[in-house]
Short mmCIF file of C-alpha atoms and ligand atoms in Angstrom, two decimals:
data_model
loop_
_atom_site.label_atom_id
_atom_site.label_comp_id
_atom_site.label_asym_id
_atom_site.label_seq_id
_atom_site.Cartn_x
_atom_site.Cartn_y
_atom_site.Cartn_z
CA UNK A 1 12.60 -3.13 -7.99
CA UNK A 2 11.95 -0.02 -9.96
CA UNK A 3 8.99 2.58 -9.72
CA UNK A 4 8.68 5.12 -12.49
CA UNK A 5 5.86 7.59 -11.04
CA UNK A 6 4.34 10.04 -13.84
CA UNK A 7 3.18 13.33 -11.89
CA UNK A 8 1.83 16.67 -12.68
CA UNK A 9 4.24 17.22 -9.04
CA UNK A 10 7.02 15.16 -8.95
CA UNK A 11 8.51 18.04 -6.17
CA UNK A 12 5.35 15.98 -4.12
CA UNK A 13 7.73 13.22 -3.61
CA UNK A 14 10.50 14.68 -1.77
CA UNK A 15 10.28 13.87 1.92
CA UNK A 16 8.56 10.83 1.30
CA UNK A 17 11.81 9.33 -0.76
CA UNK A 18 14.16 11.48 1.18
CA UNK A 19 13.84 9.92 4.23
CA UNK A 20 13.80 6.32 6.50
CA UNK A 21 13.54 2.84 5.09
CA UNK A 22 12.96 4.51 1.47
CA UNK A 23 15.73 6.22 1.76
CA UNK A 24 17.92 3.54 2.74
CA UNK A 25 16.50 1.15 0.14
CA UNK A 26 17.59 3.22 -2.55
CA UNK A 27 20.88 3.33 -1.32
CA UNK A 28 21.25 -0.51 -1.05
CA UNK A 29 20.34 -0.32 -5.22
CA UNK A 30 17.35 -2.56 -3.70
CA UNK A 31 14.84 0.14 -4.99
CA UNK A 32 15.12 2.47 -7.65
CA UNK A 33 12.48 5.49 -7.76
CA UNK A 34 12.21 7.52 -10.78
CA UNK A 35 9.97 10.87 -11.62
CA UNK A 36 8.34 11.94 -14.61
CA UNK A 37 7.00 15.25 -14.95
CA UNK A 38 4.18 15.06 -17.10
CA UNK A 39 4.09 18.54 -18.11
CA UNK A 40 7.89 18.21 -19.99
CA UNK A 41 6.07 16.12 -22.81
CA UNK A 42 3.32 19.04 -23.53
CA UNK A 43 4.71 20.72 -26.72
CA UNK A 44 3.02 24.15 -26.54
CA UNK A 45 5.14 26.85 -24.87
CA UNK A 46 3.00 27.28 -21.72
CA UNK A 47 3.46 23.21 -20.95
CA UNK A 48 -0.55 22.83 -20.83
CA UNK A 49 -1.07 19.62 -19.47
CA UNK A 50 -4.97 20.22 -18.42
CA UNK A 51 -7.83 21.48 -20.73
CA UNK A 52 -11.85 22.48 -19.99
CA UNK A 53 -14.14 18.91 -20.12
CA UNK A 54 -16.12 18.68 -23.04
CA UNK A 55 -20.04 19.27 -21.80
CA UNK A 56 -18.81 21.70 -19.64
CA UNK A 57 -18.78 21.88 -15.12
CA UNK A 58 -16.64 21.93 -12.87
CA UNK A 59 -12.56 21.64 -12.47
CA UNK A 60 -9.96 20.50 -15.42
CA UNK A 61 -9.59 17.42 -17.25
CA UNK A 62 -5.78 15.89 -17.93
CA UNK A 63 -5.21 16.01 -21.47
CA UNK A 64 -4.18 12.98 -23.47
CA UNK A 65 -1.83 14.07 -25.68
CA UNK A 66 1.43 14.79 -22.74
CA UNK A 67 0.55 11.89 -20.21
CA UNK A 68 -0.04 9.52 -23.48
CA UNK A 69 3.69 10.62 -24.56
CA UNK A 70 5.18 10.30 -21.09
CA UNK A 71 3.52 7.12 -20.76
CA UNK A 72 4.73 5.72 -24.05
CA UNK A 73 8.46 7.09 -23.38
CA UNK A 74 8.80 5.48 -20.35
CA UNK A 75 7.43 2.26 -21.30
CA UNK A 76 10.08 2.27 -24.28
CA UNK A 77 12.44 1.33 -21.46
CA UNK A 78 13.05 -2.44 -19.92
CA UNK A 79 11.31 -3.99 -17.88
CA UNK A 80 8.05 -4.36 -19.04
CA UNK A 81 5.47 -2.95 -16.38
CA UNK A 82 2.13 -2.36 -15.75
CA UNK A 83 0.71 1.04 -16.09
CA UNK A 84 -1.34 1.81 -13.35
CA UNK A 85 -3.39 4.53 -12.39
CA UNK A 86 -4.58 5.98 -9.15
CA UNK A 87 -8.19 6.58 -8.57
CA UNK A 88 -10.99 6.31 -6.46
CA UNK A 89 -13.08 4.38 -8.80
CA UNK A 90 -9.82 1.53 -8.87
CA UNK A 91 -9.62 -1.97 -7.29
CA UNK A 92 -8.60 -0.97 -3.72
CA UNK A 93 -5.14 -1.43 -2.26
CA UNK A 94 -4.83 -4.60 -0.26
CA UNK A 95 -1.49 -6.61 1.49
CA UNK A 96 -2.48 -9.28 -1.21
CA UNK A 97 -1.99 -6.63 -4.04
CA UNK A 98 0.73 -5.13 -2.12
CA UNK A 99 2.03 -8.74 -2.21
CA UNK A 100 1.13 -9.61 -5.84
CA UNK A 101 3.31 -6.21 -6.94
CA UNK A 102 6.03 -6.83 -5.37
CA UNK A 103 6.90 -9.39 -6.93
CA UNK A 104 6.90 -7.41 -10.41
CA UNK A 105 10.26 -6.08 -11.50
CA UNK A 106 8.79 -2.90 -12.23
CA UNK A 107 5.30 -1.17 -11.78
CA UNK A 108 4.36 2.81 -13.66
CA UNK A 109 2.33 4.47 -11.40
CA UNK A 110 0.21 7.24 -13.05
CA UNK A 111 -0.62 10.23 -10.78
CA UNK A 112 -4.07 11.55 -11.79
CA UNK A 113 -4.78 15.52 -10.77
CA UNK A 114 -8.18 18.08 -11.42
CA UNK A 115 -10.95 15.95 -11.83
CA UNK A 116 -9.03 13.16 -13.38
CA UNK A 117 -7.76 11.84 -16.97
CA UNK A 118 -9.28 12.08 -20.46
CA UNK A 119 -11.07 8.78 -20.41
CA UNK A 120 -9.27 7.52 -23.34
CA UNK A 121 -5.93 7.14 -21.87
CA UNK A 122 -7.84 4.96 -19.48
CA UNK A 123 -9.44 2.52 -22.15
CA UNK A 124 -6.09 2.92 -23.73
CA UNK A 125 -2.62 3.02 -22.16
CA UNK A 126 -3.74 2.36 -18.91
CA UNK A 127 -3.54 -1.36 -17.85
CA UNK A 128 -4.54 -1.56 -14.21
CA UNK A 129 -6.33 1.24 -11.70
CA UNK A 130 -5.86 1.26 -7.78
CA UNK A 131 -7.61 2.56 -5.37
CA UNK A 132 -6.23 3.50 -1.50
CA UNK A 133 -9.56 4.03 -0.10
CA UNK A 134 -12.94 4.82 -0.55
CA UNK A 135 -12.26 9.05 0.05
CA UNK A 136 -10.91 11.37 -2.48
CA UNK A 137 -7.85 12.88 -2.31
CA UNK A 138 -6.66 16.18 -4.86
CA UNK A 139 -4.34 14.01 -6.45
CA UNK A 140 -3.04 10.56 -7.22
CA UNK A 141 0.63 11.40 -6.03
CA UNK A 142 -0.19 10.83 -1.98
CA UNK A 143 -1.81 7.39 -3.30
CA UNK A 144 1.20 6.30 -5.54
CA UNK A 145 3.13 7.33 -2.14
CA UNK A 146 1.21 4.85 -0.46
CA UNK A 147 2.23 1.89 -3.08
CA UNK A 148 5.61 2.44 -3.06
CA UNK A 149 5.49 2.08 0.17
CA UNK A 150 3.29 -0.88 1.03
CA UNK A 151 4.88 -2.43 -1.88
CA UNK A 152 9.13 -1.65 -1.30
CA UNK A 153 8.66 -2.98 2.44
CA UNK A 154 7.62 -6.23 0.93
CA UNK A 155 10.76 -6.65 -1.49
CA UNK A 156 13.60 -9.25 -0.26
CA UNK A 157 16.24 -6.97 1.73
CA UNK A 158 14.08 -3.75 2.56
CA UNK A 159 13.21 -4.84 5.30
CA UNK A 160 13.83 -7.87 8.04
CA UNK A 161 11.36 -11.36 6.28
CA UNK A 162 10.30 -11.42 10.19
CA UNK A 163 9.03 -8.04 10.69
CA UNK A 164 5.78 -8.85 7.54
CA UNK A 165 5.56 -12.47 8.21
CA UNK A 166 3.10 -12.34 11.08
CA UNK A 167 1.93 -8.33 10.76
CA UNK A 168 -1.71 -7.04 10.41
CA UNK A 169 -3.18 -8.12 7.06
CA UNK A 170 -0.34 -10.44 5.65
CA UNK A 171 -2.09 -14.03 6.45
CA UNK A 172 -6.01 -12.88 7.52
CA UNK A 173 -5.28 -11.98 11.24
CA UNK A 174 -4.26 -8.39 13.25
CA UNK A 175 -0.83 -8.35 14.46
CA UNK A 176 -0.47 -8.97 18.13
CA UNK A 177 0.10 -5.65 20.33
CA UNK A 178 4.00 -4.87 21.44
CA UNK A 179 5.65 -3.91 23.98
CA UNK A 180 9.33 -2.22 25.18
CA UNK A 181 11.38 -1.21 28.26
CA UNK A 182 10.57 -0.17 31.07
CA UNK A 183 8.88 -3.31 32.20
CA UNK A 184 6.26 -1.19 34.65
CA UNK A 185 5.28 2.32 32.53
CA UNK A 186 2.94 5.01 35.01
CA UNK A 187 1.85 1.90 36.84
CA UNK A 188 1.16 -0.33 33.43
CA UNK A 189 3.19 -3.63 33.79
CA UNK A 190 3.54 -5.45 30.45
CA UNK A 191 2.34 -8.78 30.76
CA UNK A 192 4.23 -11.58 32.52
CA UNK A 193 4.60 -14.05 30.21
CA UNK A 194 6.03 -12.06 27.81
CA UNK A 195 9.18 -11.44 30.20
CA UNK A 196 9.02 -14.95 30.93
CA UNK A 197 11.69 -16.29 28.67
CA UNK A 198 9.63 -19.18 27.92
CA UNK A 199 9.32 -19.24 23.88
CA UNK A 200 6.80 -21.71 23.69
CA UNK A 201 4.45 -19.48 26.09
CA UNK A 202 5.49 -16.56 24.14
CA UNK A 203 4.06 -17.16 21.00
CA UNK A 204 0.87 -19.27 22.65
CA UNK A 205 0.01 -15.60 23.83
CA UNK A 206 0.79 -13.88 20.34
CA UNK A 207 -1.44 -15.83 18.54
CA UNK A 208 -4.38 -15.77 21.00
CA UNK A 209 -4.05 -11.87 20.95
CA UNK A 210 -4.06 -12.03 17.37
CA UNK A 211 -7.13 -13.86 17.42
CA UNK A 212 -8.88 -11.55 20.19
CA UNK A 213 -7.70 -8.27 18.37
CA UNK A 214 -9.20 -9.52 15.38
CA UNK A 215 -12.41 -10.46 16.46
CA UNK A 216 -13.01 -7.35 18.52
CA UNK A 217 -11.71 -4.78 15.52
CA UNK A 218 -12.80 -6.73 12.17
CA UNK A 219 -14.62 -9.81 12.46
CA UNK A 220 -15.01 -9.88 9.05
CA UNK A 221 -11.43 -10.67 8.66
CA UNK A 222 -12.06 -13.48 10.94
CA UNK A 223 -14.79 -14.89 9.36
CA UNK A 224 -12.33 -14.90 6.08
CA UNK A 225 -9.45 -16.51 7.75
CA UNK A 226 -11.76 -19.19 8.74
CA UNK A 227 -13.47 -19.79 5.37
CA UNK A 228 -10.03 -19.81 3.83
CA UNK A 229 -9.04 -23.01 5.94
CA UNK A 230 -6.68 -20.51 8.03
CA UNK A 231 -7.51 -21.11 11.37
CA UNK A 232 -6.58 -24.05 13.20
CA UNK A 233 -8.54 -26.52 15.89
CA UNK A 234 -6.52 -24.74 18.49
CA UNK A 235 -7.59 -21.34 17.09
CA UNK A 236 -11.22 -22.30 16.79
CA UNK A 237 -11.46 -23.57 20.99
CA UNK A 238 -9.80 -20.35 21.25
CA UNK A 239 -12.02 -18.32 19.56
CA UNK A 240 -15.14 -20.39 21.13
CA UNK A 241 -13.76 -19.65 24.53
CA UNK A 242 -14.15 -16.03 23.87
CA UNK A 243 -17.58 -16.50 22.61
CA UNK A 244 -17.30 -16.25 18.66
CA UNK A 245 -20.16 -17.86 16.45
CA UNK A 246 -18.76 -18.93 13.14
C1 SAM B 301 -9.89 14.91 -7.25
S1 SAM B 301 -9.42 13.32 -7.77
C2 SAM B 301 -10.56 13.02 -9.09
C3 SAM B 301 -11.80 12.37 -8.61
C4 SAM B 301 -12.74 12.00 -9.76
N1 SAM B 301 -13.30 13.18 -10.35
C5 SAM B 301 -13.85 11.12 -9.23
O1 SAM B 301 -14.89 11.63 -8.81
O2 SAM B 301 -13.66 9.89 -9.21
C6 SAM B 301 -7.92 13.61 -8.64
C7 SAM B 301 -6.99 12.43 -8.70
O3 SAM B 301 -6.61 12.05 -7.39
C8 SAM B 301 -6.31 10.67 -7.37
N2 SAM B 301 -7.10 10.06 -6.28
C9 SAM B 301 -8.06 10.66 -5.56
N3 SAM B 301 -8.57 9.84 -4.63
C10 SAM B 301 -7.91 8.67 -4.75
C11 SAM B 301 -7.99 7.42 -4.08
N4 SAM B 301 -8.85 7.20 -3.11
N5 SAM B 301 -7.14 6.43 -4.47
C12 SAM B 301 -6.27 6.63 -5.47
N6 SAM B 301 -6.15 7.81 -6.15
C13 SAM B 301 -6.96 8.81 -5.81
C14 SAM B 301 -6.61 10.12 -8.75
O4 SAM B 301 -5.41 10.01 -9.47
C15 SAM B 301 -7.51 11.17 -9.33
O5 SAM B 301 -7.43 11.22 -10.74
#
């Protein structure tokens, strides 16, 4: 899968790319990451990518002309992809999207800076805006981090099928909690049944805890799962036993 990611900062990204399961999925050739420094398509000497906003206040406004270039340029190139911007005002990030993107062959992410773009890109060249939380950060390059990265764990090879199939957010429930050696940490035992070598047992307890952790932390997940026909009977005696109302 390829990301082309069209910053003010590209310099942002190292670290990020540089390092861990990133890292290692570029090497595979499973993902290929590629920066676009918006300021190389501004055609006056001083690179001005930023201008004053018309009706004057506060902070800089991205100008059309170099991220409309940069956009168009790298577009020119196959696959098609969306071009996406990051903003606060954007559909927010979920493991559905996350899910729905990975399965693109290619996604542009547009990194937004100052006080944002020159509307008209956005009713223009822009085709789809994301949001990774209701907060505002300085710019859209942390964001765009954070789809590359919820997005590249969820192509085929990144990483082990196993590890997302039963993990917070990917079918309506919290992931169960974990644990590792030593068996008995400051006093803490894990629990028994989980060193019990019975399967079965095993994954009895894993869903239950799913079920508990998501009640106590986001009921309204819950509630979801069960309107989307995701819970079963088992689940719902469960769930009555530890006193939910649906
Ligand atoms: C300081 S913000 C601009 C905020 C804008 N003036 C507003 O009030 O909506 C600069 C850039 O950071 C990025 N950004 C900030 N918060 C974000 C968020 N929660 N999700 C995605 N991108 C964000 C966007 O690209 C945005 O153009």
């Amino acid at each position: 899968m390829r990301f082309d990611i069209l910053t003010l900062f590209p310099a942002m990204f190292t670290g990020p790319l540089t390092e861990s399961i990133l890292k290692r999925a570029q090497q595979a050739g499973l993902l290929d990451v590629r920066l676009h420094d918006i300021r190389a398509w501004a055609s006056d000497k001083h690179r001005t990518a930023d201008d004053a906003p018309y009706g004057g206040g506060a902070g800089m406004v991205m100008k059309a002309e170099p991220l409309a270039a940069c956009i168009r340029a790298v577009l020119a190139e196959e696959p098609p992809a969306p071009v996406i911007l990051m903003s606060p005002d954007g559909e927010l990030l979920t493991q559905a999207i996350a899910q729905e993107l990975a399965r693109a062959p290619r996604l542009l992410l547009v990194c937004g800076h100052y006080e944002g773009l020159d509307e008209r890109l956005r009713a223009t060249l822009i085709t789809r805006e994301l949001s990774v939380g209701d907060y505002v950060l300085t710019g859209g390059e942390l964001a765009a981090m954070v789809v590359v990265d919820a997005v590249a764990r969820l192509v085929p090879g990144v990483i082990d099928a196993a590890s997302t199939a039963e993990e917070s957010h990917s079918d309506g429930l919290l992931e169960y909690p974990h644990y590792t050696r030593p068996a008995i940490w400051e006093g803490l035992p894990v629990p028994p049944v989980l060193v019990s070598g019975h399967h079965g047992e095993v994954a009895k307890w894993r869903r239950h805890e799913r079920l508990r952790r998501t009640l106590a932390r986001r009921p309204d997940l819950l509630a979801r799962a069960y309107a989307d026909g995701q819970l079963t009977r088992a689940d719902l005696l469960f769930l009555a036993e530890l006193g939910w109302e649906r």
